[in-house]
Tab-separated table of C-alpha atoms in Angstrom:
chain	number	residue	atom	x	y	z
A	21	MET	CA	97.508	93.356	123.496
A	22	ASN	CA	99.510	93.059	120.509
A	23	HIS	CA	100.545	95.972	118.494
A	24	LEU	CA	101.958	96.737	114.775
A	25	LEU	CA	104.697	99.745	114.682
A	26	ALA	CA	106.192	100.902	111.466
A	27	LYS	CA	109.254	102.770	111.507
A	28	LYS	CA	109.278	105.818	109.337
A	29	LYS	CA	112.532	106.131	107.107
A	30	GLY	CA	114.788	109.180	107.229
A	31	HIS	CA	116.812	110.896	110.489
A	32	ASN	CA	113.654	111.930	112.621
A	33	GLY	CA	111.415	108.913	111.332
A	34	GLY	CA	109.765	107.884	114.118
A	35	TYR	CA	107.206	104.973	115.107
A	36	VAL	CA	103.940	104.710	113.829
A	37	LYS	CA	101.138	102.851	115.168
A	38	MET	CA	99.421	100.552	112.473
A	39	ILE	CA	97.315	97.589	114.132
A	40	SER	CA	96.322	96.463	117.404
A	41	ASP	CA	94.811	93.761	119.095
A	42	GLU	CA	95.949	91.222	116.283
A	43	ASP	CA	98.546	88.327	116.179
A	44	ILE	CA	100.897	89.725	113.347
A	45	PHE	CA	103.433	86.794	113.407
A	46	ASN	CA	103.715	83.504	115.116
A	47	LEU	CA	106.639	82.631	117.537
A	48	PRO	CA	108.628	79.947	116.050
A	49	ASP	CA	109.106	76.654	117.570
A	50	ASP	CA	112.808	76.132	116.686
A	51	LEU	CA	114.144	79.345	118.913
A	52	ASP	CA	115.860	77.083	121.593
A	53	ASN	CA	119.333	76.567	121.094
A	54	PRO	CA	120.405	79.568	119.114
A	55	HIS	CA	123.933	79.838	117.603
A	56	ASP	CA	126.381	82.355	118.117
A	57	TYR	CA	126.773	84.480	115.109
A	58	ASP	CA	129.794	83.340	112.975
A	59	THR	CA	130.591	84.281	109.554
A	60	ASP	CA	131.533	81.111	108.775
A	61	TYR	CA	128.548	79.212	109.831
A	62	LYS	CA	125.763	77.990	107.568
A	63	LEU	CA	122.571	77.995	109.755
A	64	GLU	CA	120.324	74.850	109.173
A	65	ASP	CA	116.531	75.156	108.306
A	66	ASP	CA	115.714	75.029	111.868
A	67	GLU	CA	118.508	77.260	113.369
A	68	TRP	CA	118.903	80.954	114.597
A	69	PHE	CA	121.879	82.944	115.567
A	70	GLY	CA	121.454	84.919	118.863
A	71	ILE	CA	122.907	87.439	120.843
A	72	GLY	CA	122.489	87.338	124.558
A	73	ASN	CA	122.352	90.394	126.590
A	74	PHE	CA	121.228	92.433	123.454
A	75	SER	CA	120.032	95.368	125.442
A	76	GLU	CA	123.217	95.972	126.892
A	77	ILE	CA	125.009	95.896	123.233
A	78	ASP	CA	125.529	99.426	121.696
A	79	PHE	CA	123.283	98.699	118.500
A	80	CYS	CA	120.544	97.654	120.440
A	81	ILE	CA	117.858	100.529	119.599
A	82	ASP	CA	115.519	102.964	122.118
A	83	LEU	CA	112.364	101.048	121.209
A	84	LEU	CA	113.561	97.835	122.907
A	85	LYS	CA	115.300	99.536	126.148
A	86	ASN	CA	112.227	101.631	127.063
A	87	ASP	CA	108.832	100.605	128.497
A	88	PHE	CA	106.416	100.127	125.665
A	89	ASN	CA	103.473	101.975	125.575
A	90	SER	CA	101.160	101.755	122.264
A	91	ALA	CA	99.366	105.118	123.184
A	92	GLU	CA	102.591	106.925	122.562
A	93	TYR	CA	102.684	106.389	118.898
A	94	ILE	CA	101.001	108.416	116.594
A	95	GLN	CA	98.129	106.755	114.268
A	96	ILE	CA	99.838	106.232	110.714
A	97	ALA	CA	98.595	108.376	107.785
A	98	ILE	CA	98.353	107.534	104.162
A	99	ALA	CA	101.318	109.750	103.538
A	100	ASP	CA	103.607	107.771	105.777
A	101	TYR	CA	103.281	104.217	103.450
A	102	ASN	CA	105.657	105.894	101.042
A	103	GLY	CA	108.706	105.705	103.142
A	104	LEU	CA	108.370	103.171	105.778
A	105	LYS	CA	111.853	101.104	106.850
A	106	TYR	CA	110.575	98.064	109.097
A	107	LEU	CA	107.568	96.688	110.843
A	108	CYS	CA	107.749	95.935	114.637
A	109	SER	CA	105.112	93.978	116.164
A	110	TYR	CA	105.208	94.190	119.971
A	111	GLN	CA	103.212	90.548	120.986
A	112	ASP	CA	102.381	88.836	124.092
A	113	ASN	CA	104.190	91.410	126.441
A	114	ARG	CA	107.633	89.935	125.431
A	115	TYR	CA	108.277	89.601	121.945
A	116	TYR	CA	109.133	91.913	118.883
A	117	TYR	CA	109.031	90.686	115.933
A	118	PHE	CA	110.845	92.367	113.064
A	119	GLN	CA	109.726	92.500	109.212
A	120	LYS	CA	112.548	94.743	107.071
A	121	LEU	CA	110.385	96.536	104.727
A	122	SER	CA	111.303	97.019	100.863
A	123	ASN	CA	109.660	97.399	97.637
A	124	SER	CA	109.310	93.661	96.745
A	125	HIS	CA	106.504	93.667	100.182
A	126	THR	CA	104.486	96.007	98.491
A	127	VAL	CA	101.723	94.686	96.047
A	128	ARG	CA	100.938	97.523	93.500
A	129	ARG	CA	99.332	95.100	90.916
A	130	LYS	CA	95.494	94.265	90.293
A	131	TRP	CA	94.497	91.657	92.761
A	132	PHE	CA	91.524	89.906	93.806
A	133	SER	CA	90.724	87.866	96.938
A	134	ILE	CA	89.740	84.178	96.876
A	135	SER	CA	85.738	84.350	97.299
A	136	GLN	CA	82.883	83.575	95.644
A	137	GLN	CA	82.367	87.193	93.988
A	138	PRO	CA	85.681	87.813	93.546
A	139	GLU	CA	86.298	92.047	93.050
A	140	ILE	CA	89.360	93.165	91.251
A	141	GLN	CA	91.279	95.496	93.357
A	142	ASN	CA	93.130	98.456	91.383
A	143	ASP	CA	94.269	101.345	93.401
A	144	ASN	CA	94.695	99.538	96.695
A	145	PRO	CA	98.345	98.471	97.074
A	146	ILE	CA	98.991	95.924	99.863
A	147	ILE	CA	101.712	95.166	102.173
A	148	ILE	CA	102.803	91.220	102.418
A	149	LEU	CA	103.904	90.003	105.999
A	150	LYS	CA	106.330	87.369	105.888
A	151	GLU	CA	105.627	84.324	107.632
A	152	LEU	CA	108.869	84.364	109.450
A	153	PRO	CA	110.091	87.686	110.901
A	154	ASP	CA	113.484	88.734	110.229
A	155	ALA	CA	114.262	89.136	114.041
A	156	ILE	CA	112.913	88.236	116.798
A	157	TYR	CA	113.555	89.885	120.425
A	158	ASP	CA	112.668	88.228	123.567
A	159	SER	CA	112.684	90.794	126.035
A	160	GLU	CA	112.348	88.726	128.864
A	161	GLU	CA	115.772	86.541	128.016
A	162	ASP	CA	116.961	89.502	126.479
A	163	ILE	CA	118.114	87.566	123.283
A	164	LEU	CA	117.643	88.767	120.067
A	165	TYR	CA	117.375	85.827	117.401
A	166	PHE	CA	117.630	86.784	113.615
A	167	LYS	CA	118.744	84.475	110.386
A	168	LYS	CA	120.490	86.737	108.155
A	169	LEU	CA	122.805	89.539	109.122
A	170	THR	CA	122.144	91.638	105.934
A	171	SER	CA	118.329	91.657	106.310
A	172	ILE	CA	118.622	93.287	110.051
A	173	THR	CA	121.290	95.979	109.410
A	174	THR	CA	118.180	98.278	108.257
A	175	ILE	CA	116.625	97.575	111.480
A	176	PHE	CA	119.745	97.669	114.000
A	177	PRO	CA	121.935	100.158	111.882
A	178	LYS	CA	125.397	99.550	113.647
A	179	ILE	CA	124.675	95.558	114.009
A	180	GLY	CA	126.987	95.265	110.593
A	181	ASP	CA	130.139	95.623	113.031
A	182	LEU	CA	129.419	91.610	113.807
A	183	TYR	CA	130.949	91.340	110.147
A	184	LYS	CA	134.539	91.904	110.898
A	185	GLU	CA	136.074	93.255	107.497
A	186	ALA	CA	139.439	93.886	106.453
A	187	THR	CA	140.463	97.469	105.862
A	188	GLN	CA	142.137	98.897	102.532
A	189	LYS	CA	145.266	98.550	105.114
A	190	ASP	CA	144.645	95.395	106.400
A	191	THR	CA	144.438	93.898	103.407
A	192	GLU	CA	147.569	95.477	101.952
A	193	GLN	CA	149.738	94.548	105.111
A	194	PHE	CA	148.346	90.950	104.599
A	195	LEU	CA	149.244	90.815	101.103
A	196	GLU	CA	152.747	91.824	101.808
A	197	ASN	CA	153.493	88.811	103.641
A	198	GLU	CA	156.215	86.414	102.468
A	199	PHE	CA	154.386	83.546	101.775
A	200	ILE	CA	152.626	85.521	99.247
A	201	ASN	CA	153.815	86.232	95.449
A	202	LEU	CA	151.568	88.538	93.835
A	203	SER	CA	151.217	88.448	89.985
A	204	ASN	CA	149.050	88.940	87.091
A	205	ASP	CA	148.623	92.540	88.537
A	206	TYR	CA	146.306	91.547	91.268
A	207	ASP	CA	146.897	93.734	94.056
A	208	ALA	CA	144.958	95.012	97.431
A	209	LEU	CA	142.718	97.460	95.327
A	210	LYS	CA	141.631	94.008	93.603
A	211	VAL	CA	140.652	92.388	96.413
A	212	LYS	CA	136.323	92.111	96.736
A	213	LYS	CA	134.132	92.328	99.714
A	214	ALA	CA	133.965	88.679	100.536
A	215	ASN	CA	137.726	87.976	100.338
A	216	ARG	CA	138.096	91.061	102.705
A	217	LYS	CA	135.950	89.396	105.293
A	218	ARG	CA	138.157	86.168	104.666
A	219	ILE	CA	141.097	88.180	105.137
A	220	ALA	CA	139.885	89.561	108.390
A	221	MET	CA	139.414	85.962	109.863
A	222	ALA	CA	142.264	84.227	108.354
A	223	MET	CA	144.672	87.057	109.494
A	224	ASP	CA	144.190	86.239	112.932
A	225	THR	CA	144.572	82.546	112.588
A	226	PHE	CA	147.351	83.010	110.540
A	227	ASN	CA	149.349	85.288	113.159
A	228	ALA	CA	149.100	82.664	115.848
A	229	PHE	CA	150.899	79.931	114.134
A	230	THR	CA	154.513	79.066	114.754
A	231	GLN	CA	157.164	78.811	112.214
A	232	GLN	CA	156.762	75.329	112.464
A	233	GLN	CA	152.773	75.429	112.072
A	234	ARG	CA	153.260	77.618	109.125
A	235	SER	CA	155.099	75.115	106.828
A	236	THR	CA	152.409	72.289	108.010
A	237	ILE	CA	149.755	74.948	106.449
A	238	TYR	CA	151.772	75.416	103.405
A	239	ASP	CA	152.016	71.363	102.609
A	240	TYR	CA	148.585	71.253	103.865
A	241	ILE	CA	147.307	73.525	101.434
A	242	LYS	CA	149.730	72.528	98.707
A	243	GLU	CA	148.144	68.992	98.972
A	244	TYR	CA	144.538	70.345	98.493
A	245	CYS	CA	145.032	73.264	95.757
A	246	ILE	CA	146.913	71.706	93.203
A	247	ASP	CA	145.920	74.935	90.843
A	248	LEU	CA	147.617	77.129	93.480
A	249	GLU	CA	150.912	77.416	92.013
A	250	PHE	CA	153.789	77.114	95.269
A	251	SER	CA	157.394	77.970	94.582
A	252	ASP	CA	160.151	75.946	96.380
A	253	THR	CA	162.949	78.240	96.380
A	254	ASP	CA	160.955	81.288	97.569
A	255	LYS	CA	158.181	79.481	99.796
A	256	ASN	CA	155.561	81.345	98.620
A	257	PHE	CA	152.242	80.997	96.906
A	258	ASN	CA	151.534	82.498	93.651
A	259	ILE	CA	148.336	84.859	93.857
A	260	GLY	CA	147.274	86.136	90.710
A	261	SER	CA	142.992	85.985	91.032
A	262	GLU	CA	140.190	86.235	93.669
A	263	GLU	CA	140.012	82.643	93.312
A	264	ASN	CA	143.411	82.092	94.372
A	265	LEU	CA	143.217	84.391	96.883
A	266	LYS	CA	139.979	82.433	98.198
A	267	GLN	CA	141.635	78.983	97.976
A	268	LEU	CA	144.560	79.998	100.098
A	269	MET	CA	142.149	81.799	102.694
A	270	TYR	CA	140.599	78.421	102.907
A	271	GLY	CA	143.896	76.757	103.646
A	272	ILE	CA	144.818	78.770	106.518
A	273	GLU	CA	141.148	78.210	108.077
A	274	GLN	CA	141.731	74.428	107.253
A	275	ARG	CA	138.835	74.015	105.729
A	276	TYR	CA	139.655	70.920	103.468
A	277	TYR	CA	139.082	67.751	104.547
A	278	THR	CA	139.193	64.230	103.450
A	279	THR	CA	136.483	61.826	104.364
A	280	THR	CA	137.487	58.960	106.216
A	281	ILE	CA	135.605	56.466	104.361
A	282	GLY	CA	136.239	56.956	100.781
A	283	ASP	CA	138.904	59.087	100.698
A	284	GLU	CA	137.307	62.179	98.867
A	285	LYS	CA	138.416	65.136	99.411
A	286	ARG	CA	136.176	67.879	100.571
A	287	LEU	CA	135.481	71.466	101.136
A	288	ALA	CA	133.956	72.410	104.746
A	289	ASN	CA	131.519	75.151	103.187
A	290	SER	CA	130.558	76.131	106.659
A	291	ILE	CA	132.390	75.624	109.837
A	292	THR	CA	131.756	75.404	113.787
A	293	THR	CA	133.845	73.986	116.912
A	294	MET	CA	132.427	70.985	118.498
B	24	MET	CA	85.379	107.439	110.431
B	25	ASN	CA	87.796	108.779	112.984
B	26	PHE	CA	87.061	112.647	111.559
B	27	PHE	CA	83.333	112.168	111.671
B	28	TYR	CA	83.605	110.723	115.086
B	29	ARG	CA	85.902	113.854	116.246
B	30	LEU	CA	83.530	116.467	114.462
B	31	PHE	CA	80.551	114.428	116.628
B	32	LEU	CA	82.377	114.837	119.975
B	33	THR	CA	83.211	118.450	118.865
B	34	PHE	CA	79.693	119.015	118.462
B	35	ASN	CA	78.506	118.039	121.903
B	36	ALA	CA	81.200	119.489	123.809
B	37	THR	CA	80.203	122.625	122.353
B	38	SER	CA	76.511	122.070	121.883
B	39	LEU	CA	75.892	123.506	125.416
B	40	ILE	CA	76.178	126.937	124.456
B	41	LEU	CA	73.073	126.470	122.024
B	42	VAL	CA	71.022	125.428	124.653
B	43	VAL	CA	72.167	128.078	127.209
B	44	PHE	CA	70.927	130.615	124.411
B	45	LEU	CA	67.818	128.695	123.672
B	46	VAL	CA	67.233	128.709	127.668
B	47	LYS	CA	67.810	132.987	127.907
B	48	GLU	CA	65.688	133.434	124.643
B	49	GLN	CA	63.019	131.645	126.263
B	50	VAL	CA	62.222	129.655	123.057
B	51	LEU	CA	59.682	127.188	123.708
B	52	ILE	CA	58.883	124.007	122.252
B	53	ASN	CA	55.060	124.698	123.225
B	54	GLU	CA	54.569	126.694	119.747
B	55	ILE	CA	55.565	123.352	117.668
B	56	ASP	CA	51.943	121.926	118.719
B	57	CYS	CA	48.701	122.904	119.751
B	58	GLY	CA	48.371	120.411	122.164
B	59	LEU	CA	51.828	121.538	124.011
B	60	VAL	CA	50.794	124.836	124.663
B	61	ASN	CA	49.972	124.656	128.057
B	62	LEU	CA	53.510	122.439	129.311
B	63	PRO	CA	55.655	124.753	131.797
B	64	ASN	CA	58.550	126.472	130.301
B	65	TYR	CA	61.064	123.950	132.266
B	66	ILE	CA	60.063	120.960	130.079
B	67	SER	CA	61.064	123.057	127.045
B	68	TYR	CA	64.599	123.669	128.786
B	69	LEU	CA	64.876	120.144	129.746
B	70	VAL	CA	64.290	118.563	126.290
B	71	TYR	CA	66.959	120.985	124.904
B	72	PHE	CA	69.342	119.850	127.726
B	73	LEU	CA	68.379	116.214	127.054
B	74	VAL	CA	69.731	116.616	123.309
B	75	PRO	CA	73.488	116.714	124.010
B	76	VAL	CA	73.046	114.559	126.859
B	77	VAL	CA	71.296	111.687	124.303
B	78	MET	CA	74.173	112.697	121.597
B	79	THR	CA	77.073	111.949	124.375
B	80	TYR	CA	75.471	108.769	125.466
B	81	LEU	CA	75.550	107.968	121.574
B	82	SER	CA	79.261	108.971	121.394
B	83	LEU	CA	80.240	106.612	123.907
B	84	LEU	CA	78.732	103.837	122.527
B	85	ILE	CA	80.482	104.556	119.124
B	86	ALA	CA	83.895	104.850	120.817
B	87	ARG	CA	84.398	101.036	121.156
B	88	PHE	CA	84.631	101.176	117.006
B	89	LEU	CA	87.709	103.417	117.523
B	90	SER	CA	91.500	102.160	116.785
B	91	LYS	CA	92.663	100.081	119.958
B	92	ASP	CA	95.255	100.795	122.325
B	93	ASN	CA	96.338	99.594	126.464
B	94	ILE	CA	98.477	100.981	129.220
B	95	LYS	CA	100.507	98.606	130.513
B	96	GLU	CA	101.065	97.837	134.346
B	97	SER	CA	104.077	100.329	135.656
B	98	SER	CA	104.239	102.276	132.456
B	99	ILE	CA	102.852	105.549	134.239
B	100	LEU	CA	105.335	107.968	135.864
B	101	SER	CA	102.563	110.507	137.135
B	102	ILE	CA	98.965	111.180	136.812
B	103	GLU	CA	97.505	114.692	137.060
B	104	GLN	CA	93.280	115.074	137.242
B	105	ALA	CA	91.726	117.193	134.866
B	106	ASN	CA	87.918	117.299	135.718
B	107	ASN	CA	87.966	120.510	136.515
B	108	THR	CA	90.238	121.870	133.787
B	109	PHE	CA	87.268	122.422	131.428
B	110	LEU	CA	85.413	124.544	133.882
B	111	PRO	CA	87.004	128.182	132.865
B	112	SER	CA	86.466	127.576	129.208
B	113	TYR	CA	83.384	126.408	130.042
B	114	LEU	CA	82.165	129.579	131.900
B	115	GLY	CA	82.970	131.301	128.991
B	116	TYR	CA	81.190	129.533	126.423
B	117	PHE	CA	78.288	130.169	128.719
B	118	PHE	CA	79.034	134.015	128.848
B	119	VAL	CA	79.466	134.087	125.546
B	120	ALA	CA	75.697	132.599	124.961
B	121	LEU	CA	74.297	134.719	127.813
B	122	SER	CA	75.473	137.710	126.277
B	123	VAL	CA	74.958	137.374	122.403
B	124	PRO	CA	71.880	139.377	121.292
B	125	TYR	CA	70.867	137.762	117.845
B	126	VAL	CA	71.227	134.479	116.381
B	127	GLU	CA	73.340	135.512	113.653
B	128	THR	CA	76.122	136.224	116.137
B	129	LEU	CA	75.374	133.283	117.651
B	130	ILE	CA	75.576	130.990	114.814
B	131	PHE	CA	79.197	133.193	114.529
B	132	ALA	CA	80.327	132.687	117.795
B	133	PHE	CA	79.532	128.805	117.844
B	134	ALA	CA	81.235	128.429	114.945
B	135	ILE	CA	84.442	130.050	115.585
B	136	LEU	CA	84.403	127.968	119.018
B	137	PHE	CA	83.663	124.945	117.298
B	138	ILE	CA	86.267	125.152	114.756
B	139	PHE	CA	88.985	125.763	117.474
B	140	THR	CA	87.865	123.157	119.670
B	141	PHE	CA	87.840	120.890	116.544
B	142	LEU	CA	91.603	121.848	115.843
B	143	SER	CA	93.048	122.047	119.362
B	144	GLN	CA	92.389	118.337	119.405
B	145	THR	CA	93.524	117.961	123.159
B	146	LEU	CA	90.296	119.771	124.087
B	147	TYR	CA	87.205	117.368	123.873
B	148	PHE	CA	86.178	118.482	127.444
B	149	ASN	CA	82.804	117.497	127.599
B	150	PRO	CA	81.291	118.052	130.922
B	151	LEU	CA	78.698	115.603	130.097
B	152	PHE	CA	81.400	112.783	130.320
B	153	LEU	CA	81.225	113.429	134.007
B	154	VAL	CA	77.471	113.130	134.023
B	155	PHE	CA	78.150	109.342	132.550
B	156	GLY	CA	80.427	108.931	135.583
B	157	TYR	CA	83.777	109.533	133.563
B	158	HIS	CA	86.950	111.779	134.916
B	159	PHE	CA	89.470	113.103	132.892
B	160	TYR	CA	93.295	112.644	133.342
B	161	TYR	CA	96.585	113.518	132.175
B	162	LEU	CA	98.758	110.331	132.211
B	163	ASN	CA	102.407	111.014	131.903
B	164	THR	CA	104.388	107.749	130.566
B	165	THR	CA	107.867	106.834	131.874
B	166	ASN	CA	109.057	107.794	128.221
B	167	ASN	CA	107.770	111.088	128.806
B	168	VAL	CA	105.017	111.270	126.581
B	169	GLN	CA	101.837	112.980	127.688
B	170	LEU	CA	98.449	111.327	127.341
B	171	PHE	CA	94.893	112.337	127.928
B	172	VAL	CA	92.840	109.870	128.993
B	173	ILE	CA	89.012	109.811	129.666
B	174	THR	CA	87.965	106.762	132.006
B	175	LYS	CA	85.430	105.656	134.585
B	176	LYS	CA	88.097	104.196	137.033
B	177	VAL	CA	89.713	106.422	139.738
B	178	LEU	CA	93.542	106.688	139.115
B	179	LYS	CA	95.539	107.418	141.976
B	180	GLU	CA	98.576	105.204	142.081
B	181	PRO	CA	100.860	105.612	138.821
B	182	LYS	CA	102.652	102.529	139.109
B	183	SER	CA	99.302	100.375	139.436
B	184	ILE	CA	97.576	101.997	136.470
B	185	GLU	CA	96.971	99.311	133.708
B	186	ILE	CA	93.935	99.895	131.150
B	187	GLU	CA	93.548	97.137	129.127
B	188	GLN	CA	90.585	98.466	126.818
B	189	LEU	CA	91.377	102.079	125.441
B	190	ARG	CA	90.279	103.829	122.482
B	191	ARG	CA	92.156	106.196	120.307
B	192	ILE	CA	89.960	109.599	119.647
B	193	ASN	CA	93.232	110.930	118.297
B	194	ASN	CA	96.782	110.775	119.131
B	195	PHE	CA	96.859	112.496	122.346
B	196	THR	CA	93.351	111.492	123.389
B	197	PHE	CA	92.109	108.363	124.443
B	198	ILE	CA	88.962	106.624	126.366
B	199	ASP	CA	88.445	103.787	128.517
B	200	ILE	CA	85.410	102.178	127.268
B	201	LYS	CA	85.391	99.341	130.498
B	202	LYS	CA	82.793	99.882	132.821
């Protein structure tokens, strides 16, 4: 039997039971070949990220580790609707479908159903179910599928750790590298979230380069980023803005390429190792 | 719906007090109509007794409209039979009914019992369920939650318990509607 639960907000917020014996979500048919999570990878429409052996990972929640028994959960009360965090639908004795709830999913407007004698509903707010859940956990295969990491961080609070983001210290250290010359009052404090993520990735890549490879990378970046000033005497790039830093990071990750036919210079928006 | 159903169940569980009181006071239905004057007393008593029986049967029919639940196989850790746990409280009910001298006292005592049975939530023990072949069990789940289940099945082996058609009377009490 299928059951829809909701998680209440707050530290002691437990799960409450909402509906039973209904199909809430349908299983997508494109779950085969999930892609390992990678910040640099942009999913195609029919692709999902997948995390295997999920129940053994730190940020797995107890609900997925314990036996499921709907009778253990208290029936939802009207007062509970004000503070719901997410929905979880347990279906076919195997799949857990998650949908994050935000204010946009609750419709508090006037509405009427499509029928021959429509009736205006005034004080009957409704909750909209999405066509695709935010995450799906397959308890038999022990895999968690999702499309957007940011939309499941409320469900699995620690999953954000998958996002590696450079700390202030890492950022400062990175900007002190010889090949970077800060200008225009730009410093580590001004580095925004997106660039911190890129630094976290590029740091490892860059440190793995030999001296020889580093010179090659400088030449490569000079070739593609004409806006980025390079001082031949000091052998460093002039970084004065977020944009400059972004170009440099993309360069270290070797995201620039030239098409074989047509010689068009391009930037790879998303990369994956073949 | 659920609130009224629970009121109904509470009434069914406690109504035997009224039956016992009527029997004790020897109130007969013979006086209602002159055609009934010659009926033996036990006919009246039987009629009184049948009222809670019929109402309990009705409550079992209504149960199918309650919110659904199920118990999956191997999600139960231990079983405790509870068929006899209602006896002490029922003996209490009967002694009250037999020793109450006036109708007013009965109404007062009944009202108090009714309220506490209703509020205690876990105590919808109605011995008439036994007449219809139901048994009472406390089931402990693998996640250490205790459930009170009313079912026709004879439960013995925790691992093999699987109940597909449970209905929720309240958050702790469930009834299995499958024959």
